[in-house]
Amino acid sequence: MQTVTATQLKRKPMTSSAQPDDPDHAAALLALVATEQSRQAFSELFSYFAPRLKAYATRQFGNEQTAMDLVQETMTNVWNKAHLFKPDRGSASTWIFTIARNIRFDFLRKNKHRQHDLSADELWPVLAEQNDSLDDDYALDDDLLMQQLAGYCELLPKAQRIVIELIYVEGKSQQEVADALGIPLGTVKSRTRLALQKLRELIHSDD
Amino acid sequence: MIKFHPNEEHLFHYVTGDLSPAMLMMVGTHVDMCPHCQTQVRDMENTVANKLFGQEQAPKELFAANDSFNGDAMLQQIMSQTPARDESRITGLLADELVLEGKRFKLPATLARSQHRIGEWHKLIGQMWRAPVQIGGEDVLTFIYMDKGTRVPEHTHKGREATLVVNGVFNDETAEYRDGDFVFLDGSVKHTPETRDEDCLTLAALDAPMQFTSGLSRLLNPFSSLFFK
Ligand SMILES: [Zn+2]
């Protein structure tokens, strides 16, 4: 199989039928935002999460403008800090929730202008650039991560590898893959899921 | 092995950010020290995230909240920024030691991140010391250090008291508390903490001054504000 490199992972729009509430798919989208600022991937995340964030923020603040500010600040962090998402720590939606939780915490204190007020990132260092503990050396360089991923792809069963390649390298939708290979859509979905699961295990076994 | 944990409600409100600053620091520090509660916290974060962002969220509410939501403009504005990694924010190891009376204590991550908030140490009575942790908010967060063989006069609290053992061991009438143990008392409980063969560094959150209740130590009540502020 050809090597999956960051540069190859762009091109065709990623219009797979998976929704961002599928944890593996959402994590893959975040990885694309992190490695190459994929607008396609970010737009997909945005259209799924922004309205849900707005609903959350509206409940919390009861104020339209503040709610919009929270959505904007949260999604801006997703755009700028996607490289800080660590799939081994939890799902993409959990990560986005913790970002929103922190922003809400700071918003609630911002207008009081009190000295000494605790800031959210002291309590929950969700967006700290550093590893907060020494045993966590998971923060791999992106290129290294991509190379490693390519290596792991070689270890997948051939049927799964082909599906992953078509979806994540060539940017085909799951339906297109099913048509191209002449197999049912359900089979494409299950192969994708199994492959992503396997990749995750391989990454973790290397810790 | 940690025996005493924050209750589920404390953990949940730590996850959502709905406790007082002092209690958030207390629970966060316990979580740093407690693998069991770390798992709980992650599970709760996942649960809340699924609830907020799950596919099954009622569409009606979504539409209502997004009537006038101009998502496109926001999306374009965000993507017009070039993500830049702020390498300067990559800091090295945190200074995570507290030095008191020549002894060194390792601070859990939450406290290490807030180390600049730790005020000066003052001697209370006997071999007890305290240092405030200035975090804003109404309630009070304070370190209390007891040398070995120290007893706090019996007292109650008008409000609630949470105590976390950062390092060492202390006892009261009901149990022995060691590193990581988290004790939450409401105003009705009288207790007499003491150290025996070991010293003890604790973190305490109080939402009202202590009231000393027994014999001569009632004389301490005028000084109870020392514990409080
Ligand atoms: Zn615990």
PDB file of C-alpha atoms in Angstrom, chain A residues 28-163:
ATOM      1  CA  ALA A  28     -10.513  11.606  12.286  1.00  0.00           C
ATOM      2  CA  LEU A  29     -11.968  15.026  11.416  1.00  0.00           C
ATOM      3  CA  LEU A  30     -10.066  16.648  14.285  1.00  0.00           C
ATOM      4  CA  ALA A  31      -6.881  14.975  13.087  1.00  0.00           C
ATOM      5  CA  LEU A  32      -7.403  16.512   9.651  1.00  0.00           C
ATOM      6  CA  VAL A  33      -7.931  19.949  11.184  1.00  0.00           C
ATOM      7  CA  ALA A  34      -4.771  19.478  13.253  1.00  0.00           C
ATOM      8  CA  THR A  35      -2.486  18.237  10.521  1.00  0.00           C
ATOM      9  CA  GLU A  36      -3.537  20.364   7.588  1.00  0.00           C
ATOM     10  CA  GLN A  37      -6.199  22.840   8.687  1.00  0.00           C
ATOM     11  CA  SER A  38      -8.769  20.999   6.602  1.00  0.00           C
ATOM     12  CA  ARG A  39     -11.648  23.416   6.077  1.00  0.00           C
ATOM     13  CA  GLN A  40     -13.816  20.588   4.898  1.00  0.00           C
ATOM     14  CA  ALA A  41     -13.298  18.641   8.095  1.00  0.00           C
ATOM     15  CA  PHE A  42     -13.767  21.720  10.267  1.00  0.00           C
ATOM     16  CA  SER A  43     -16.961  22.723   8.475  1.00  0.00           C
ATOM     17  CA  GLU A  44     -18.367  19.305   9.151  1.00  0.00           C
ATOM     18  CA  LEU A  45     -17.469  19.539  12.839  1.00  0.00           C
ATOM     19  CA  PHE A  46     -18.857  23.065  12.981  1.00  0.00           C
ATOM     20  CA  SER A  47     -22.201  22.248  11.438  1.00  0.00           C
ATOM     21  CA  TYR A  48     -22.663  19.431  13.907  1.00  0.00           C
ATOM     22  CA  PHE A  49     -21.334  20.969  17.129  1.00  0.00           C
ATOM     23  CA  ALA A  50     -22.074  24.699  16.812  1.00  0.00           C
ATOM     24  CA  PRO A  51     -25.887  24.421  17.038  1.00  0.00           C
ATOM     25  CA  ARG A  52     -25.593  21.990  19.936  1.00  0.00           C
ATOM     26  CA  LEU A  53     -23.168  24.290  21.717  1.00  0.00           C
ATOM     27  CA  LYS A  54     -25.555  27.145  21.147  1.00  0.00           C
ATOM     28  CA  ALA A  55     -28.373  25.170  22.757  1.00  0.00           C
ATOM     29  CA  TYR A  56     -26.134  24.410  25.757  1.00  0.00           C
ATOM     30  CA  ALA A  57     -24.953  28.002  26.086  1.00  0.00           C
ATOM     31  CA  THR A  58     -28.452  29.414  25.764  1.00  0.00           C
ATOM     32  CA  ARG A  59     -29.615  27.191  28.605  1.00  0.00           C
ATOM     33  CA  GLN A  60     -26.632  28.282  30.709  1.00  0.00           C
ATOM     34  CA  PHE A  61     -26.731  32.018  30.117  1.00  0.00           C
ATOM     35  CA  GLY A  62     -30.249  32.754  28.915  1.00  0.00           C
ATOM     36  CA  ASN A  63     -28.617  35.434  26.832  1.00  0.00           C
ATOM     37  CA  GLU A  64     -28.328  35.235  23.088  1.00  0.00           C
ATOM     38  CA  GLN A  65     -25.167  37.288  22.704  1.00  0.00           C
ATOM     39  CA  THR A  66     -23.254  35.527  25.454  1.00  0.00           C
ATOM     40  CA  ALA A  67     -24.352  32.192  24.037  1.00  0.00           C
ATOM     41  CA  MET A  68     -23.004  33.155  20.613  1.00  0.00           C
ATOM     42  CA  ASP A  69     -19.747  34.291  22.191  1.00  0.00           C
ATOM     43  CA  LEU A  70     -19.372  30.918  23.851  1.00  0.00           C
ATOM     44  CA  VAL A  71     -20.001  29.090  20.579  1.00  0.00           C
ATOM     45  CA  GLN A  72     -17.491  31.264  18.761  1.00  0.00           C
ATOM     46  CA  GLU A  73     -14.798  30.954  21.379  1.00  0.00           C
ATOM     47  CA  THR A  74     -15.258  27.206  21.711  1.00  0.00           C
ATOM     48  CA  MET A  75     -15.159  26.530  17.985  1.00  0.00           C
ATOM     49  CA  THR A  76     -12.199  28.898  17.554  1.00  0.00           C
ATOM     50  CA  ASN A  77     -10.297  26.759  20.022  1.00  0.00           C
ATOM     51  CA  VAL A  78     -11.291  23.642  18.112  1.00  0.00           C
ATOM     52  CA  TRP A  79      -9.872  25.232  14.960  1.00  0.00           C
ATOM     53  CA  ASN A  80      -6.663  26.480  16.554  1.00  0.00           C
ATOM     54  CA  LYS A  81      -5.970  23.746  19.069  1.00  0.00           C
ATOM     55  CA  ALA A  82      -7.079  20.563  17.356  1.00  0.00           C
ATOM     56  CA  HIS A  83      -3.541  19.227  17.785  1.00  0.00           C
ATOM     57  CA  LEU A  84      -4.136  19.140  21.529  1.00  0.00           C
ATOM     58  CA  PHE A  85      -6.942  16.627  21.216  1.00  0.00           C
ATOM     59  CA  LYS A  86      -5.715  13.274  22.487  1.00  0.00           C
ATOM     60  CA  PRO A  87      -7.904  10.379  21.380  1.00  0.00           C
ATOM     61  CA  ASP A  88      -6.657   8.187  24.209  1.00  0.00           C
ATOM     62  CA  ARG A  89      -8.107  10.632  26.736  1.00  0.00           C
ATOM     63  CA  GLY A  90     -11.675  10.531  25.528  1.00  0.00           C
ATOM     64  CA  SER A  91     -13.915  11.255  22.597  1.00  0.00           C
ATOM     65  CA  ALA A  92     -13.924  14.374  20.456  1.00  0.00           C
ATOM     66  CA  SER A  93     -17.287  15.440  21.833  1.00  0.00           C
ATOM     67  CA  THR A  94     -15.996  15.082  25.385  1.00  0.00           C
ATOM     68  CA  TRP A  95     -13.020  17.245  24.497  1.00  0.00           C
ATOM     69  CA  ILE A  96     -15.269  19.898  22.973  1.00  0.00           C
ATOM     70  CA  PHE A  97     -17.537  19.796  26.020  1.00  0.00           C
ATOM     71  CA  THR A  98     -14.573  20.397  28.356  1.00  0.00           C
ATOM     72  CA  ILE A  99     -13.481  23.387  26.267  1.00  0.00           C
ATOM     73  CA  ALA A 100     -16.996  24.845  26.445  1.00  0.00           C
ATOM     74  CA  ARG A 101     -17.210  24.116  30.188  1.00  0.00           C
ATOM     75  CA  ASN A 102     -13.971  26.053  30.762  1.00  0.00           C
ATOM     76  CA  ILE A 103     -15.104  29.006  28.687  1.00  0.00           C
ATOM     77  CA  ARG A 104     -18.401  29.132  30.531  1.00  0.00           C
ATOM     78  CA  PHE A 105     -16.542  29.076  33.868  1.00  0.00           C
ATOM     79  CA  ASP A 106     -14.401  32.055  32.841  1.00  0.00           C
ATOM     80  CA  PHE A 107     -17.384  33.936  31.341  1.00  0.00           C
ATOM     81  CA  LEU A 108     -19.234  33.659  34.644  1.00  0.00           C
ATOM     82  CA  ARG A 109     -16.343  35.365  36.428  1.00  0.00           C
ATOM     83  CA  LYS A 110     -15.213  37.767  33.747  1.00  0.00           C
ATOM     84  CA  ASN A 111     -17.572  40.599  34.508  1.00  0.00           C
ATOM     85  CA  LYS A 112     -16.915  40.656  38.192  1.00  0.00           C
ATOM     86  CA  HIS A 113     -13.349  41.923  37.844  1.00  0.00           C
ATOM     87  CA  ARG A 114     -12.252  40.493  41.118  1.00  0.00           C
ATOM     88  CA  GLN A 115      -8.651  40.091  41.962  1.00  0.00           C
ATOM     89  CA  HIS A 116      -7.359  36.573  42.483  1.00  0.00           C
ATOM     90  CA  ASP A 117     -10.172  34.892  40.622  1.00  0.00           C
ATOM     91  CA  LEU A 118      -9.354  31.357  39.689  1.00  0.00           C
ATOM     92  CA  SER A 119      -9.223  30.649  35.977  1.00  0.00           C
ATOM     93  CA  ALA A 120     -10.624  27.551  34.352  1.00  0.00           C
ATOM     94  CA  ASP A 121      -7.325  26.393  32.901  1.00  0.00           C
ATOM     95  CA  GLU A 122      -5.831  26.190  36.377  1.00  0.00           C
ATOM     96  CA  LEU A 123      -8.583  23.766  37.329  1.00  0.00           C
ATOM     97  CA  TRP A 124      -8.874  21.864  34.067  1.00  0.00           C
ATOM     98  CA  PRO A 125      -5.838  22.318  31.795  1.00  0.00           C
ATOM     99  CA  VAL A 126      -7.730  21.142  28.728  1.00  0.00           C
ATOM    100  CA  LEU A 127      -5.770  23.355  26.345  1.00  0.00           C
ATOM    101  CA  ALA A 128      -2.367  23.373  28.001  1.00  0.00           C
ATOM    102  CA  GLU A 129       0.381  22.961  25.425  1.00  0.00           C
ATOM    103  CA  GLN A 130       2.404  20.897  27.800  1.00  0.00           C
ATOM    104  CA  ASN A 131       1.980  17.414  29.079  1.00  0.00           C
ATOM    105  CA  ASP A 132       0.629  17.771  32.536  1.00  0.00           C
ATOM    106  CA  SER A 133       2.300  14.629  33.711  1.00  0.00           C
ATOM    107  CA  LEU A 134       5.556  12.992  32.875  1.00  0.00           C
ATOM    108  CA  ASP A 135       4.119   9.615  32.046  1.00  0.00           C
ATOM    109  CA  ASP A 136       2.251  11.157  29.177  1.00  0.00           C
ATOM    110  CA  ASP A 137       4.602  11.319  26.229  1.00  0.00           C
ATOM    111  CA  TYR A 138       1.777  10.797  23.814  1.00  0.00           C
ATOM    112  CA  ALA A 139       2.144  14.234  22.318  1.00  0.00           C
ATOM    113  CA  LEU A 140       3.810  13.053  19.159  1.00  0.00           C
ATOM    114  CA  ASP A 141       4.964  15.325  16.474  1.00  0.00           C
ATOM    115  CA  ASP A 142       2.265  15.326  13.789  1.00  0.00           C
ATOM    116  CA  ASP A 143       4.545  14.137  11.005  1.00  0.00           C
ATOM    117  CA  LEU A 144       5.781  11.385  13.208  1.00  0.00           C
ATOM    118  CA  LEU A 145       2.208  10.474  14.021  1.00  0.00           C
ATOM    119  CA  MET A 146       1.261  10.357  10.367  1.00  0.00           C
ATOM    120  CA  GLN A 147       4.258   8.184   9.523  1.00  0.00           C
ATOM    121  CA  GLN A 148       3.416   5.923  12.368  1.00  0.00           C
ATOM    122  CA  LEU A 149      -0.197   5.725  11.248  1.00  0.00           C
ATOM    123  CA  ALA A 150       0.916   4.790   7.766  1.00  0.00           C
ATOM    124  CA  GLY A 151       3.013   2.026   9.255  1.00  0.00           C
ATOM    125  CA  TYR A 152       0.080   0.776  11.263  1.00  0.00           C
ATOM    126  CA  CYS A 153      -2.151   0.770   8.196  1.00  0.00           C
ATOM    127  CA  GLU A 154       0.190  -1.829   6.737  1.00  0.00           C
ATOM    128  CA  LEU A 155      -0.740  -4.074   9.621  1.00  0.00           C
ATOM    129  CA  LEU A 156      -4.456  -4.013   8.895  1.00  0.00           C
ATOM    130  CA  PRO A 157      -6.127  -6.900   7.092  1.00  0.00           C
ATOM    131  CA  LYS A 158      -6.167  -6.127   3.395  1.00  0.00           C
ATOM    132  CA  ALA A 159      -9.942  -5.646   3.151  1.00  0.00           C
ATOM    133  CA  GLN A 160      -9.928  -3.052   5.952  1.00  0.00           C
ATOM    134  CA  ARG A 161      -6.814  -1.345   4.641  1.00  0.00           C
ATOM    135  CA  ILE A 162      -8.373  -0.748   1.248  1.00  0.00           C
ATOM    136  CA  VAL A 163     -11.478   0.808   2.784  1.00  0.00           C
TER     137      VAL A 163
END
